[in-house]
Amino acid sequence: MDNIQIENSIYQPKSFFVKGFVFLAVLLLLGWWFHRQVYFSHGTGDAAQNFEIRSGEGVKDIAKNLEERQLIKNDFYFNYFVWKTKAREKLQAGKYEIRGSMTIPEIAQVLSMGEVVSNEVKITFPEGTNLKSMAEILSSKGFDGEKFLTVAKSGAGVKMDYEFLEEKPKNVDLEGFLFPDTYIFFKNTSEANIANRMLLNFDEKLTGDMRAEIEKRGKSIFEVVTMASILEKEVKTPEDMKIASGIFWDRIGAGMPLQSCATIAYVLGKEKKQYSYDDTRTPSPYNTYINRDLPPGPIDNPGMNALHAAVYPAKTDYVYFLSDPETGKTIFSKTIEEHEANKAKYGL
């Protein structure tokens, strides 16, 4: 019995040393693994993603967003790193480009140095811009204008199941429905998605009340948009648009030609201060001097004022109007005599 106790006392220190060594080895292994997770791990993919830190956003939220976007594996390691390196207070609000192949230290450096990279393009399409001009604007901003034209004419890649497009003839392009506005697109936004964004904007701008009024008046959205596109080019102010709208709808109701100079400009492909008789005889289904009713489709993409005027025309006694070639001011008249006098006055 005594021999056994002596033997145990001899081997016990060795056993303790082995256990201690194993424990230390495990700690070192865990430390090495943890170090790799913090300093060398990365997210998924090498493609750059747009990542935004909003003003007032905390570190935990930033880390969580990075993990959700798969830019880091685990938000805990990011939180630990910025705490250990005292980088928490250095993270700056802004928009960044982050890659999944970047390590946590690399991401933290970008976010703390304020290396903001704008991957966005701001584009303004003025009211009344037609498809060709929209394509030119897009080309000037680095997009493929010709591809945009193809998309707008064919509808390829475009969401076409909007109610307002159901009445559009299949052979007519998206002219009139690509709402003119200021947009912010990512540089890699496809031309089809640009068109989709503009169609969605149109859908949101055409309110339920406007749709109800269009139906009440026995019109179609396509007809109203076509009228609005003419008003956009014919007159300048919202008030004048409503008066001109009333005159044009009355002419259609009476079976008279609209005689819109805006449609002649569309046919000729250029604007003039004054159009000749021969200009007004130019053969085209869009020529509203020689054809009755509305043209086959919109001649541009009208803004909100023109759309509103087409939906809610003013009821007046005016029958004729013209534009001062110098100022563009609209001059209305109630009789043909007044109209002829105004034409003489303004040299038309």
Tab-separated table of C-alpha atoms in Angstrom:
chain	number	residue	atom	x	y	z
A	1	MET	CA	0.000	0.000	0.000
A	2	ASP	CA	2.796	2.410	0.886
A	3	ASN	CA	4.524	1.543	-2.365
A	4	ILE	CA	1.454	2.489	-4.324
A	5	GLN	CA	1.191	5.867	-2.639
A	6	ILE	CA	4.862	6.554	-3.306
A	7	GLU	CA	4.386	5.622	-6.981
A	8	ASN	CA	1.409	7.958	-7.328
A	9	SER	CA	3.285	10.808	-5.723
A	10	ILE	CA	6.102	10.304	-8.157
A	11	TYR	CA	3.892	10.400	-11.287
A	12	GLN	CA	1.425	13.124	-10.208
A	13	PRO	CA	3.644	16.135	-11.117
A	14	LYS	CA	4.253	14.662	-14.553
A	15	SER	CA	0.520	14.229	-15.109
A	16	PHE	CA	-0.117	17.810	-14.034
A	17	PHE	CA	2.564	19.032	-16.440
A	18	VAL	CA	0.993	17.127	-19.322
A	19	LYS	CA	-2.440	18.495	-18.544
A	20	GLY	CA	-1.050	21.992	-18.242
A	21	PHE	CA	0.763	21.651	-21.540
A	22	VAL	CA	-2.372	20.422	-23.276
A	23	PHE	CA	-4.400	23.239	-21.745
A	24	LEU	CA	-1.840	25.810	-22.842
A	25	ALA	CA	-1.709	24.311	-26.325
A	26	VAL	CA	-5.479	24.520	-26.586
A	27	LEU	CA	-5.393	28.139	-25.433
A	28	LEU	CA	-2.713	28.964	-27.977
A	29	LEU	CA	-4.659	27.202	-30.702
A	30	LEU	CA	-7.835	29.057	-29.785
A	31	GLY	CA	-5.928	32.318	-29.636
A	32	TRP	CA	-4.383	31.665	-33.032
A	33	TRP	CA	-7.801	30.763	-34.463
A	34	PHE	CA	-9.428	33.824	-32.907
A	35	HIS	CA	-6.625	36.040	-34.219
A	36	ARG	CA	-7.170	34.690	-37.718
A	37	GLN	CA	-10.909	35.301	-37.490
A	38	VAL	CA	-10.370	38.897	-36.417
A	39	TYR	CA	-7.483	39.839	-38.698
A	40	PHE	CA	-7.653	37.553	-41.727
A	41	SER	CA	-11.241	36.354	-42.230
A	42	HIS	CA	-13.387	37.942	-44.922
A	43	GLY	CA	-16.867	37.826	-46.360
A	44	THR	CA	-18.230	36.268	-49.530
A	45	GLY	CA	-17.340	37.260	-53.084
A	46	ASP	CA	-14.990	39.814	-54.558
A	47	ALA	CA	-17.574	42.081	-56.210
A	48	ALA	CA	-17.766	45.597	-54.767
A	49	GLN	CA	-20.922	46.420	-52.849
A	50	ASN	CA	-22.302	49.810	-51.936
A	51	PHE	CA	-22.315	50.135	-48.155
A	52	GLU	CA	-23.666	53.102	-46.238
A	53	ILE	CA	-23.089	54.248	-42.659
A	54	ARG	CA	-25.907	56.561	-41.688
A	55	SER	CA	-25.382	59.520	-39.406
A	56	GLY	CA	-25.701	58.464	-35.773
A	57	GLU	CA	-25.470	54.748	-36.545
A	58	GLY	CA	-23.743	52.730	-33.804
A	59	VAL	CA	-20.881	50.250	-34.150
A	60	LYS	CA	-23.119	47.262	-33.390
A	61	ASP	CA	-25.519	48.269	-36.163
A	62	ILE	CA	-22.639	48.779	-38.586
A	63	ALA	CA	-21.216	45.352	-37.753
A	64	LYS	CA	-24.626	43.715	-38.067
A	65	ASN	CA	-25.192	45.330	-41.474
A	66	LEU	CA	-21.769	44.173	-42.661
A	67	GLU	CA	-22.601	40.611	-41.623
A	68	GLU	CA	-26.055	40.691	-43.235
A	69	ARG	CA	-24.473	41.859	-46.493
A	70	GLN	CA	-21.962	38.967	-46.156
A	71	LEU	CA	-19.071	41.423	-46.163
A	72	ILE	CA	-17.811	39.884	-42.888
A	73	LYS	CA	-18.365	36.420	-41.402
A	74	ASN	CA	-19.356	37.457	-37.901
A	75	ASP	CA	-20.210	40.838	-36.396
A	76	PHE	CA	-18.540	39.858	-33.079
A	77	TYR	CA	-15.060	39.905	-34.624
A	78	PHE	CA	-15.631	43.334	-36.133
A	79	ASN	CA	-16.886	44.692	-32.814
A	80	TYR	CA	-13.861	43.225	-31.033
A	81	PHE	CA	-11.389	44.640	-33.540
A	82	VAL	CA	-12.695	48.223	-33.464
A	83	TRP	CA	-12.832	48.051	-29.645
A	84	LYS	CA	-9.286	46.700	-29.310
A	85	THR	CA	-7.800	49.138	-31.821
A	86	LYS	CA	-9.872	52.072	-30.520
A	87	ALA	CA	-11.310	52.605	-33.998
A	88	ARG	CA	-14.912	52.798	-32.772
A	89	GLU	CA	-14.947	56.595	-32.636
A	90	LYS	CA	-13.219	56.912	-35.999
A	91	LEU	CA	-15.914	55.269	-38.114
A	92	GLN	CA	-17.493	57.927	-40.317
A	93	ALA	CA	-20.927	58.236	-41.877
A	94	GLY	CA	-20.929	58.048	-45.654
A	95	LYS	CA	-21.250	55.782	-48.669
A	96	TYR	CA	-18.493	53.291	-49.413
A	97	GLU	CA	-17.518	50.505	-51.755
A	98	ILE	CA	-16.673	47.350	-49.787
A	99	ARG	CA	-15.614	43.975	-51.179
A	100	GLY	CA	-16.291	40.622	-49.570
A	101	SER	CA	-12.616	39.744	-50.050
A	102	MET	CA	-11.507	42.549	-47.711
A	103	THR	CA	-10.412	41.672	-44.168
A	104	ILE	CA	-11.883	43.303	-41.078
A	105	PRO	CA	-8.847	45.600	-40.572
A	106	GLU	CA	-9.093	46.692	-44.227
A	107	ILE	CA	-12.811	47.415	-43.908
A	108	ALA	CA	-12.321	49.306	-40.648
A	109	GLN	CA	-9.574	51.383	-42.246
A	110	VAL	CA	-11.815	52.372	-45.147
A	111	LEU	CA	-14.725	53.216	-42.855
A	112	SER	CA	-12.564	55.173	-40.401
A	113	MET	CA	-10.576	57.172	-42.951
A	114	GLY	CA	-13.688	58.466	-44.678
A	115	GLU	CA	-12.672	57.030	-48.030
A	116	VAL	CA	-16.131	57.654	-49.406
A	117	VAL	CA	-16.585	56.435	-52.957
A	118	SER	CA	-19.619	57.666	-54.822
A	119	ASN	CA	-20.959	54.968	-57.063
A	120	GLU	CA	-24.028	57.004	-57.895
A	121	VAL	CA	-24.942	59.247	-60.793
A	122	LYS	CA	-27.466	62.070	-60.478
A	123	ILE	CA	-29.457	62.676	-63.653
A	124	THR	CA	-32.155	65.258	-64.356
A	125	PHE	CA	-34.571	64.821	-67.240
A	126	PRO	CA	-36.413	68.127	-67.856
A	127	GLU	CA	-40.168	68.065	-68.339
A	128	GLY	CA	-41.039	67.460	-71.971
A	129	THR	CA	-37.838	65.553	-72.746
A	130	ASN	CA	-38.381	63.017	-75.523
A	131	LEU	CA	-36.797	59.579	-75.781
A	132	LYS	CA	-33.995	60.708	-78.075
A	133	SER	CA	-32.990	63.525	-75.727
A	134	MET	CA	-33.196	61.190	-72.727
A	135	ALA	CA	-30.808	58.830	-74.495
A	136	GLU	CA	-28.395	61.706	-75.137
A	137	ILE	CA	-28.525	62.752	-71.471
A	138	LEU	CA	-27.832	59.183	-70.361
A	139	SER	CA	-24.915	58.905	-72.788
A	140	SER	CA	-23.395	62.070	-71.333
A	141	LYS	CA	-23.537	60.418	-67.889
A	142	GLY	CA	-21.769	57.243	-68.941
A	143	PHE	CA	-24.748	55.034	-69.759
A	144	ASP	CA	-25.543	53.406	-73.104
A	145	GLY	CA	-28.018	55.804	-74.708
A	146	GLU	CA	-28.595	53.639	-77.766
A	147	LYS	CA	-29.385	50.652	-75.594
A	148	PHE	CA	-31.839	52.785	-73.613
A	149	LEU	CA	-33.579	53.746	-76.866
A	150	THR	CA	-33.826	50.097	-77.861
A	151	VAL	CA	-35.299	49.224	-74.474
A	152	ALA	CA	-37.810	52.097	-74.638
A	153	LYS	CA	-38.929	51.087	-78.115
A	154	SER	CA	-39.051	47.317	-77.616
A	155	GLY	CA	-39.876	47.045	-73.928
A	156	ALA	CA	-37.150	44.403	-73.523
A	157	GLY	CA	-36.430	43.786	-69.843
A	158	VAL	CA	-39.092	46.279	-68.783
A	159	LYS	CA	-41.986	45.632	-66.402
A	160	MET	CA	-44.936	46.054	-68.765
A	161	ASP	CA	-47.858	44.945	-66.590
A	162	TYR	CA	-48.771	48.418	-65.362
A	163	GLU	CA	-52.433	49.275	-65.768
A	164	PHE	CA	-51.582	52.485	-67.614
A	165	LEU	CA	-49.686	50.540	-70.284
A	166	GLU	CA	-52.569	48.193	-71.042
A	167	GLU	CA	-54.191	50.779	-73.350
A	168	LYS	CA	-50.948	51.525	-75.179
A	169	PRO	CA	-50.901	50.097	-78.715
A	170	LYS	CA	-48.263	47.392	-79.038
A	171	ASN	CA	-46.515	49.222	-81.868
A	172	VAL	CA	-46.089	52.403	-79.771
A	173	ASP	CA	-42.971	52.861	-77.621
A	174	LEU	CA	-42.737	54.073	-74.007
A	175	GLU	CA	-42.672	57.755	-74.981
A	176	GLY	CA	-44.863	59.682	-72.555
A	177	PHE	CA	-44.612	57.236	-69.655
A	178	LEU	CA	-40.960	57.673	-68.644
A	179	PHE	CA	-41.562	60.335	-66.044
A	180	PRO	CA	-39.160	63.308	-66.275
A	181	ASP	CA	-37.557	63.917	-62.895
A	182	THR	CA	-34.247	63.951	-61.041
A	183	TYR	CA	-32.974	60.437	-60.419
A	184	ILE	CA	-29.978	58.896	-58.692
A	185	PHE	CA	-28.778	55.690	-60.334
A	186	PHE	CA	-25.862	53.419	-59.514
A	187	LYS	CA	-23.232	53.429	-62.238
A	188	ASN	CA	-23.924	49.780	-63.009
A	189	THR	CA	-27.703	50.221	-63.281
A	190	SER	CA	-28.917	48.621	-66.502
A	191	GLU	CA	-30.745	50.687	-69.090
A	192	ALA	CA	-33.809	48.462	-68.617
A	193	ASN	CA	-33.835	49.184	-64.886
A	194	ILE	CA	-33.523	52.906	-65.585
A	195	ALA	CA	-36.690	52.657	-67.663
A	196	ASN	CA	-38.337	50.569	-64.933
A	197	ARG	CA	-37.546	53.218	-62.344
A	198	MET	CA	-39.096	55.932	-64.516
A	199	LEU	CA	-42.230	53.873	-65.176
A	200	LEU	CA	-42.627	53.253	-61.450
A	201	ASN	CA	-42.314	56.990	-60.844
A	202	PHE	CA	-45.050	57.651	-63.403
A	203	ASP	CA	-47.270	55.077	-61.706
A	204	GLU	CA	-46.763	56.822	-58.365
A	205	LYS	CA	-47.342	60.311	-59.771
A	206	LEU	CA	-50.651	59.418	-61.432
A	207	THR	CA	-52.830	59.529	-58.326
A	208	GLY	CA	-55.999	57.583	-57.656
A	209	ASP	CA	-58.035	60.788	-57.942
A	210	MET	CA	-56.538	61.513	-61.354
A	211	ARG	CA	-57.274	57.992	-62.565
A	212	ALA	CA	-60.863	58.284	-61.328
A	213	GLU	CA	-61.291	61.629	-63.119
A	214	ILE	CA	-59.912	60.184	-66.356
A	215	GLU	CA	-62.424	57.339	-66.190
A	216	LYS	CA	-65.215	59.765	-65.296
A	217	ARG	CA	-64.450	61.835	-68.401
A	218	GLY	CA	-64.546	58.743	-70.597
A	219	LYS	CA	-60.885	59.023	-71.544
A	220	SER	CA	-58.031	56.568	-71.406
A	221	ILE	CA	-54.732	57.177	-69.637
A	222	PHE	CA	-53.012	56.809	-73.000
A	223	GLU	CA	-55.145	59.611	-74.481
A	224	VAL	CA	-54.518	61.863	-71.491
A	225	VAL	CA	-50.757	61.306	-71.624
A	226	THR	CA	-50.759	62.048	-75.355
A	227	MET	CA	-52.641	65.292	-74.707
A	228	ALA	CA	-50.287	66.184	-71.840
A	229	SER	CA	-47.269	65.696	-74.095
A	230	ILE	CA	-48.713	68.270	-76.519
A	231	LEU	CA	-49.546	70.742	-73.747
A	232	GLU	CA	-46.009	70.430	-72.395
A	233	LYS	CA	-44.640	71.862	-75.636
A	234	GLU	CA	-47.477	74.238	-76.509
A	235	VAL	CA	-47.696	76.457	-73.417
A	236	LYS	CA	-45.513	77.419	-70.481
A	237	THR	CA	-47.513	77.996	-67.294
A	238	PRO	CA	-49.779	75.549	-65.424
A	239	GLU	CA	-52.713	77.959	-65.763
A	240	ASP	CA	-52.253	78.316	-69.523
A	241	MET	CA	-51.894	74.555	-69.857
A	242	LYS	CA	-55.344	74.070	-68.335
A	243	ILE	CA	-56.908	76.648	-70.674
A	244	ALA	CA	-55.206	75.142	-73.737
A	245	SER	CA	-56.280	71.695	-72.552
A	246	GLY	CA	-59.904	72.817	-72.503
A	247	ILE	CA	-59.588	74.236	-76.015
A	248	PHE	CA	-57.983	71.066	-77.394
A	249	TRP	CA	-60.484	68.686	-75.800
A	250	ASP	CA	-63.313	70.865	-77.141
A	251	ARG	CA	-61.820	70.679	-80.636
A	252	ILE	CA	-61.653	66.902	-80.417
A	253	GLY	CA	-65.243	66.800	-79.215
A	254	ALA	CA	-66.306	68.953	-82.160
A	255	GLY	CA	-64.397	66.816	-84.669
A	256	MET	CA	-61.950	69.631	-85.422
A	257	PRO	CA	-58.199	69.204	-85.969
A	258	LEU	CA	-56.091	70.270	-82.968
A	259	GLN	CA	-53.738	72.351	-85.133
A	260	SER	CA	-50.916	72.034	-82.617
A	261	CYS	CA	-47.565	73.511	-83.618
A	262	ALA	CA	-45.927	71.167	-81.117
A	263	THR	CA	-46.868	68.226	-83.313
A	264	ILE	CA	-45.394	69.968	-86.370
A	265	ALA	CA	-42.113	70.421	-84.493
A	266	TYR	CA	-42.215	66.703	-83.681
A	267	VAL	CA	-42.821	65.804	-87.331
A	268	LEU	CA	-40.051	68.094	-88.595
A	269	GLY	CA	-37.648	67.120	-85.821
A	270	LYS	CA	-36.936	70.746	-84.943
A	271	GLU	CA	-38.634	73.751	-83.368
A	272	LYS	CA	-39.244	77.055	-85.147
A	273	LYS	CA	-40.523	80.415	-83.986
A	274	GLN	CA	-43.019	80.284	-86.823
A	275	TYR	CA	-44.142	77.420	-89.049
A	276	SER	CA	-44.954	77.881	-92.721
A	277	TYR	CA	-48.043	76.655	-94.499
A	278	ASP	CA	-45.935	73.973	-96.166
A	279	ASP	CA	-44.731	72.834	-92.737
A	280	THR	CA	-48.319	72.293	-91.643
A	281	ARG	CA	-48.968	70.167	-94.731
A	282	THR	CA	-46.110	67.732	-94.017
A	283	PRO	CA	-47.491	64.188	-94.377
A	284	SER	CA	-47.433	62.387	-91.028
A	285	PRO	CA	-49.966	60.737	-88.724
A	286	TYR	CA	-48.584	63.055	-86.026
A	287	ASN	CA	-49.486	66.192	-88.003
A	288	THR	CA	-52.563	67.551	-86.207
A	289	TYR	CA	-53.167	70.173	-88.898
A	290	ILE	CA	-54.122	67.596	-91.509
A	291	ASN	CA	-55.397	64.856	-89.157
A	292	ARG	CA	-58.256	65.045	-86.719
A	293	ASP	CA	-58.116	63.787	-83.128
A	294	LEU	CA	-54.966	63.048	-81.141
A	295	PRO	CA	-51.759	61.828	-82.777
A	296	PRO	CA	-50.951	58.084	-82.561
A	297	GLY	CA	-49.048	58.562	-79.304
A	298	PRO	CA	-47.222	61.007	-77.016
A	299	ILE	CA	-44.595	63.280	-78.548
A	300	ASP	CA	-42.543	63.656	-75.367
A	301	ASN	CA	-42.561	62.747	-71.687
A	302	PRO	CA	-44.757	65.307	-69.904
A	303	GLY	CA	-44.319	66.530	-66.345
A	304	MET	CA	-46.846	66.815	-63.556
A	305	ASN	CA	-48.278	70.217	-64.552
A	306	ALA	CA	-49.087	69.044	-68.068
A	307	LEU	CA	-50.568	65.760	-66.841
A	308	HIS	CA	-52.722	67.608	-64.329
A	309	ALA	CA	-53.898	70.039	-67.023
A	310	ALA	CA	-54.815	67.187	-69.369
A	311	VAL	CA	-56.867	65.547	-66.620
A	312	TYR	CA	-58.453	68.748	-65.311
A	313	PRO	CA	-58.979	71.127	-68.290
A	314	ALA	CA	-60.316	74.613	-67.637
A	315	LYS	CA	-63.750	75.463	-68.989
A	316	THR	CA	-63.534	78.868	-70.702
A	317	ASP	CA	-64.952	80.782	-73.664
A	318	TYR	CA	-61.589	80.746	-75.426
A	319	VAL	CA	-61.420	79.024	-78.785
A	320	TYR	CA	-58.031	80.037	-80.192
A	321	PHE	CA	-54.544	80.770	-78.907
A	322	LEU	CA	-51.069	81.543	-80.152
A	323	SER	CA	-47.640	82.103	-78.670
A	324	ASP	CA	-45.682	85.333	-78.792
A	325	PRO	CA	-42.619	84.280	-80.846
A	326	GLU	CA	-40.365	86.536	-78.765
A	327	THR	CA	-41.492	85.745	-75.217
A	328	GLY	CA	-43.401	82.491	-75.602
A	329	LYS	CA	-46.355	84.005	-73.761
A	330	THR	CA	-49.694	82.416	-74.676
A	331	ILE	CA	-52.327	84.766	-76.104
A	332	PHE	CA	-55.906	83.476	-75.991
A	333	SER	CA	-58.882	84.746	-77.977
A	334	LYS	CA	-62.614	84.003	-78.057
A	335	THR	CA	-63.383	84.751	-81.701
A	336	ILE	CA	-61.680	84.255	-85.027
A	337	GLU	CA	-61.555	88.047	-85.419
A	338	GLU	CA	-59.620	88.422	-82.161
A	339	HIS	CA	-57.324	85.599	-83.167
A	340	GLU	CA	-56.553	87.141	-86.572
A	341	ALA	CA	-55.900	90.484	-84.900
A	342	ASN	CA	-53.464	88.820	-82.485
A	343	LYS	CA	-51.714	87.071	-85.355
A	344	ALA	CA	-51.205	90.429	-87.067
A	345	LYS	CA	-50.063	92.030	-83.810
A	346	TYR	CA	-47.395	89.416	-83.173
A	347	GLY	CA	-46.324	89.071	-86.790
A	348	LEU	CA	-47.682	85.587	-87.328
